[in-house]
Tab-separated table of C-alpha atoms in Angstrom:
chain	number	residue	atom	x	y	z
J	1	MET	CA	32.619	61.405	11.729
J	2	TYR	CA	30.285	63.268	9.449
J	3	PRO	CA	28.918	60.173	7.699
J	4	GLN	CA	28.382	58.423	11.061
J	5	ARG	CA	26.532	61.463	12.363
J	6	MET	CA	24.363	61.422	9.258
J	7	VAL	CA	23.595	57.738	9.819
J	8	ARG	CA	22.610	58.355	13.459
J	9	GLN	CA	20.384	61.266	12.415
J	10	ALA	CA	18.798	59.158	9.705
J	11	LEU	CA	18.114	56.355	12.187
J	12	ARG	CA	16.564	58.787	14.667
J	13	LEU	CA	14.437	60.319	11.918
J	14	GLY	CA	13.351	56.884	10.756
J	15	LEU	CA	12.396	55.884	14.307
J	16	LEU	CA	10.454	59.120	14.771
J	17	VAL	CA	8.548	58.597	11.522
J	18	ALA	CA	7.729	55.014	12.533
J	19	LEU	CA	6.393	56.149	15.908
J	20	VAL	CA	4.271	58.849	14.269
J	21	VAL	CA	2.837	56.339	11.793
J	22	LEU	CA	1.999	53.914	14.604
J	23	ALA	CA	0.352	56.671	16.630
J	24	LEU	CA	-1.715	57.815	13.663
J	25	SER	CA	-2.719	54.226	12.923
J	26	ALA	CA	-3.856	53.745	16.522
J	27	CYS	CA	-5.822	56.978	16.418
J	28	GLY	CA	-7.364	56.000	13.117
J	29	GLY	CA	-8.437	52.647	14.528
J	30	GLY	CA	-9.971	54.372	17.522
J	31	GLU	CA	-11.843	56.766	15.261
J	32	LYS	CA	-13.151	53.845	13.222
J	33	GLU	CA	-14.337	52.065	16.371
J	34	ALA	CA	-15.861	55.232	17.795
J	35	LYS	CA	-17.593	56.026	14.512
J	36	ALA	CA	-20.519	53.761	15.433
J	37	ARG	CA	-22.520	55.691	18.040
J	38	SER	CA	-24.934	54.236	20.572
J	39	LEU	CA	-28.598	55.122	20.096
J	40	PRO	CA	-30.007	57.950	22.247
J	41	GLU	CA	-32.103	56.778	25.183
J	42	ASP	CA	-34.837	59.330	24.470
J	43	PRO	CA	-36.745	59.511	21.171
J	44	GLN	CA	-35.058	62.043	18.916
J	45	ALA	CA	-33.960	62.559	15.335
J	46	LEU	CA	-30.843	60.589	14.462
J	47	ARG	CA	-27.933	62.286	12.784
J	48	PRO	CA	-26.951	60.439	9.605
J	49	GLY	CA	-24.173	57.997	10.375
J	50	GLU	CA	-23.389	54.642	11.948
J	51	TYR	CA	-25.004	53.364	15.150
J	52	ARG	CA	-24.502	50.261	17.268
J	53	SER	CA	-26.662	48.281	19.659
J	54	GLU	CA	-25.981	48.413	23.397
J	55	GLU	CA	-28.582	46.041	24.857
J	56	PHE	CA	-29.886	44.073	21.887
J	57	LYS	CA	-28.345	40.669	21.272
J	58	PRO	CA	-26.886	39.575	18.930
J	59	SER	CA	-24.998	42.872	18.691
J	60	LEU	CA	-25.088	44.800	15.449
J	61	SER	CA	-24.272	48.094	13.816
J	62	PHE	CA	-26.074	49.874	10.986
J	63	LYS	CA	-26.082	53.171	9.133
J	64	VAL	CA	-28.979	55.597	8.724
J	65	GLY	CA	-29.579	58.559	6.460
J	66	LYS	CA	-31.879	61.496	7.048
J	67	GLY	CA	-35.393	60.976	8.366
J	68	TRP	CA	-34.833	58.300	11.020
J	69	SER	CA	-35.383	58.723	14.774
J	70	SER	CA	-34.605	56.665	17.862
J	71	ALA	CA	-37.391	54.820	19.695
J	72	PRO	CA	-37.983	54.971	23.482
J	73	LEU	CA	-36.368	51.685	24.507
J	74	GLU	CA	-33.685	49.258	23.446
J	75	ALA	CA	-33.813	45.871	25.157
J	76	SER	CA	-32.058	42.533	24.832
J	77	ASP	CA	-34.820	41.365	22.484
J	78	GLU	CA	-35.795	44.608	20.722
J	79	LEU	CA	-34.159	47.491	18.879
J	80	GLN	CA	-36.374	49.935	17.002
J	81	ILE	CA	-35.921	53.082	14.957
J	82	THR	CA	-38.799	55.086	13.540
J	83	ARG	CA	-39.497	57.133	10.447
J	84	GLY	CA	-42.131	59.796	10.925
J	85	GLN	CA	-45.143	59.102	13.128
J	86	THR	CA	-46.378	55.875	11.552
J	87	ALA	CA	-43.404	53.963	10.135
J	88	GLY	CA	-40.410	52.156	11.555
J	89	LEU	CA	-37.821	49.398	11.425
J	90	GLY	CA	-37.210	46.894	14.203
J	91	PHE	CA	-34.819	44.071	15.083
J	92	LEU	CA	-36.281	41.391	17.349
J	93	ASN	CA	-34.927	38.349	19.159
J	94	VAL	CA	-38.335	36.865	19.869
J	95	GLN	CA	-38.657	34.619	22.919
J	96	GLU	CA	-42.458	34.486	23.246
J	97	VAL	CA	-45.336	34.711	20.785
J	98	TYR	CA	-49.083	35.153	21.086
J	99	LYS	CA	-50.750	31.927	19.986
J	100	PRO	CA	-53.957	32.917	18.165
J	101	THR	CA	-57.303	31.854	19.595
J	102	ARG	CA	-60.785	31.987	18.095
J	103	MET	CA	-62.295	33.548	21.206
J	104	GLY	CA	-60.942	35.817	23.923
J	105	THR	CA	-57.340	36.944	24.201
J	106	PRO	CA	-54.410	35.025	22.674
J	107	ASN	CA	-52.196	32.783	24.787
J	108	VAL	CA	-48.482	33.427	25.343
J	109	VAL	CA	-46.225	30.505	24.358
J	110	ASP	CA	-42.526	30.016	23.639
J	111	ALA	CA	-41.361	31.236	20.262
J	112	PRO	CA	-41.339	28.525	17.583
J	113	LYS	CA	-38.097	27.322	16.046
J	114	ASP	CA	-39.491	28.033	12.578
J	115	MET	CA	-40.479	31.688	12.958
J	116	ALA	CA	-40.969	32.218	9.231
J	117	GLY	CA	-43.281	29.209	9.037
J	118	TRP	CA	-45.232	30.349	12.106
J	119	LEU	CA	-45.918	33.755	10.573
J	120	GLN	CA	-46.742	32.250	7.180
J	121	GLN	CA	-49.282	29.905	8.781
J	122	HIS	CA	-50.796	32.453	11.187
J	123	PRO	CA	-54.580	32.299	10.614
J	124	TYR	CA	-55.101	36.057	11.027
J	125	LEU	CA	-52.332	37.226	8.705
J	126	GLN	CA	-51.965	37.364	4.945
J	127	THR	CA	-48.418	36.880	3.689
J	128	SER	CA	-46.620	36.901	0.365
J	129	ASN	CA	-44.426	34.027	-0.764
J	130	PRO	CA	-41.043	34.033	1.013
J	131	GLU	CA	-37.984	35.014	-0.994
J	132	PRO	CA	-34.311	34.479	-0.112
J	133	VAL	CA	-32.475	37.434	1.395
J	134	THR	CA	-29.147	38.164	3.068
J	135	VAL	CA	-28.612	40.693	5.880
J	136	GLY	CA	-25.120	41.301	7.204
J	137	GLY	CA	-23.888	38.165	5.467
J	138	VAL	CA	-26.550	35.956	7.106
J	139	LYS	CA	-29.088	34.201	4.891
J	140	GLY	CA	-32.814	34.212	5.571
J	141	VAL	CA	-36.208	34.757	3.972
J	142	GLN	CA	-38.313	37.871	3.396
J	143	PHE	CA	-42.052	38.310	2.845
J	144	ASP	CA	-44.759	40.946	3.219
J	145	VAL	CA	-47.470	40.757	5.883
J	146	VAL	CA	-50.880	42.395	6.358
J	147	VAL	CA	-53.758	41.709	8.741
J	148	GLY	CA	-56.273	39.197	7.419
J	149	ASP	CA	-59.745	38.118	8.539
J	150	ARG	CA	-60.324	37.512	12.237
J	151	PRO	CA	-63.081	35.727	14.183
J	152	GLN	CA	-65.885	37.872	15.552
J	153	TYR	CA	-65.041	37.152	19.196
J	154	TYR	CA	-61.270	37.417	18.925
J	155	ILE	CA	-60.113	40.036	21.473
J	156	PRO	CA	-56.475	41.011	20.883
J	157	ILE	CA	-54.425	42.562	23.660
J	158	CYS	CA	-53.405	45.313	21.244
J	159	THR	CA	-56.973	46.672	21.425
J	160	SER	CA	-56.001	48.554	24.591
J	161	ILE	CA	-53.019	50.104	22.775
J	162	VAL	CA	-54.472	51.164	19.441
J	163	GLY	CA	-58.048	51.664	20.643
J	164	THR	CA	-59.555	49.247	18.125
J	165	PRO	CA	-59.793	45.459	17.805
J	166	ASN	CA	-58.573	45.723	14.215
J	167	CYS	CA	-55.088	44.478	15.062
J	168	VAL	CA	-53.225	41.225	15.668
J	169	ASP	CA	-50.888	40.400	18.578
J	170	LEU	CA	-47.671	38.767	17.378
J	171	PHE	CA	-44.834	38.742	19.920
J	172	ARG	CA	-44.461	39.531	23.625
J	173	LEU	CA	-41.272	41.351	24.574
J	174	SER	CA	-39.191	41.048	27.731
J	175	THR	CA	-40.554	44.470	28.715
J	176	GLY	CA	-44.065	42.986	28.736
J	177	GLY	CA	-45.238	44.950	25.730
J	178	PRO	CA	-46.523	43.368	22.522
J	179	ILE	CA	-45.360	43.597	18.942
J	180	LEU	CA	-48.493	43.931	16.842
J	181	LEU	CA	-49.773	44.658	13.355
J	182	VAL	CA	-52.677	47.015	12.722
J	183	GLU	CA	-55.220	46.582	9.953
J	184	GLY	CA	-54.342	48.981	7.142
J	185	ASP	CA	-50.615	48.701	7.818
J	186	LYS	CA	-48.143	46.601	5.868
J	187	ALA	CA	-44.918	45.055	7.104
J	188	GLY	CA	-41.907	43.623	5.378
J	189	VAL	CA	-40.616	40.754	7.512
J	190	ILE	CA	-37.191	39.136	7.369
J	191	VAL	CA	-36.342	36.035	9.397
J	192	LEU	CA	-32.680	35.108	9.880
J	193	GLU	CA	-32.501	31.719	11.577
J	194	ASP	CA	-28.848	31.661	12.607
J	195	VAL	CA	-27.255	34.915	13.688
J	196	GLU	CA	-24.611	33.704	16.136
J	197	GLY	CA	-26.982	30.903	17.097
J	198	GLU	CA	-30.031	33.166	17.484
J	199	THR	CA	-33.112	33.699	15.321
J	200	VAL	CA	-33.483	37.384	14.446
J	201	THR	CA	-36.758	38.720	13.084
J	202	ILE	CA	-36.605	42.069	11.303
J	203	GLY	CA	-39.678	44.095	10.426
J	204	PHE	CA	-40.224	47.393	8.642
J	205	TYR	CA	-43.771	48.715	8.703
J	206	SER	CA	-45.978	51.639	7.683
J	207	PRO	CA	-49.485	52.347	6.451
J	208	ALA	CA	-49.921	50.250	3.307
J	209	SER	CA	-50.299	53.401	1.198
J	210	GLU	CA	-46.820	54.570	2.287
J	211	PHE	CA	-45.024	51.223	2.155
J	212	GLY	CA	-43.594	51.860	-1.297
J	213	GLU	CA	-41.744	54.883	0.077
J	214	LEU	CA	-40.561	53.171	3.263
J	215	ALA	CA	-39.248	49.939	1.751
J	216	PRO	CA	-36.258	51.405	-0.146
J	217	GLU	CA	-35.260	53.528	2.872
J	218	ALA	CA	-35.395	50.475	5.140
J	219	GLN	CA	-33.421	48.509	2.569
J	220	LYS	CA	-30.605	51.074	2.716
J	221	VAL	CA	-30.334	50.538	6.478
J	222	LEU	CA	-30.412	46.751	6.149
J	223	GLU	CA	-27.676	46.773	3.514
J	224	SER	CA	-25.378	48.436	6.062
J	225	VAL	CA	-25.967	45.938	8.900
J	226	GLU	CA	-22.940	44.251	10.432
J	227	TRP	CA	-23.233	41.628	13.186
J	228	ARG	CA	-20.585	42.487	15.747
J	229	GLY	CA	-20.288	39.333	17.845
J	230	SER	CA	-20.577	39.059	21.610
């Protein structure tokens, strides 16, 4: 009797341990999933940690350290975070671009299939030579961009936003607002042509004099990117 009782107790104990392990594993998985927070809707400083997109497609997660803040809006084609008053990092799924004109305001047209080539050939931008890059396991190209010479009678839409014509309109968002580049600023641009079938354009930007400080901080965020699927 005694040995049989010991066996039954051992079996019960083993079952209890197994249930506890399963419960802890489930909790751990939930904690891992919940670790990536959604971005605040209002602009505010971000606590260091992992964040995920809610509206932007293709979905992604990324990690930030100190010094980053949320931007006002996340949309299906835009996700931005900022660093200070004049710098930031954005993920874009561009659907429309501003085709440059020599006179008047630029025209809105469908985004080109070769986004990297379009930016490289833009007459009012100066770009560095593209270099291969990988973000979240997806290959693409990266290059730097600044505003170049513009015709005398070119009237960018961004004039009404920045208060000066010394800017270039690049992309129009689903919200109706433009993505632009201001003279004196510098942007690092990454184009990934096939993220779950979509072209994703990533840009990190700041005054040119501060770009050397921004670039490594933006790189830390980009190294943490994971594309999460639909």
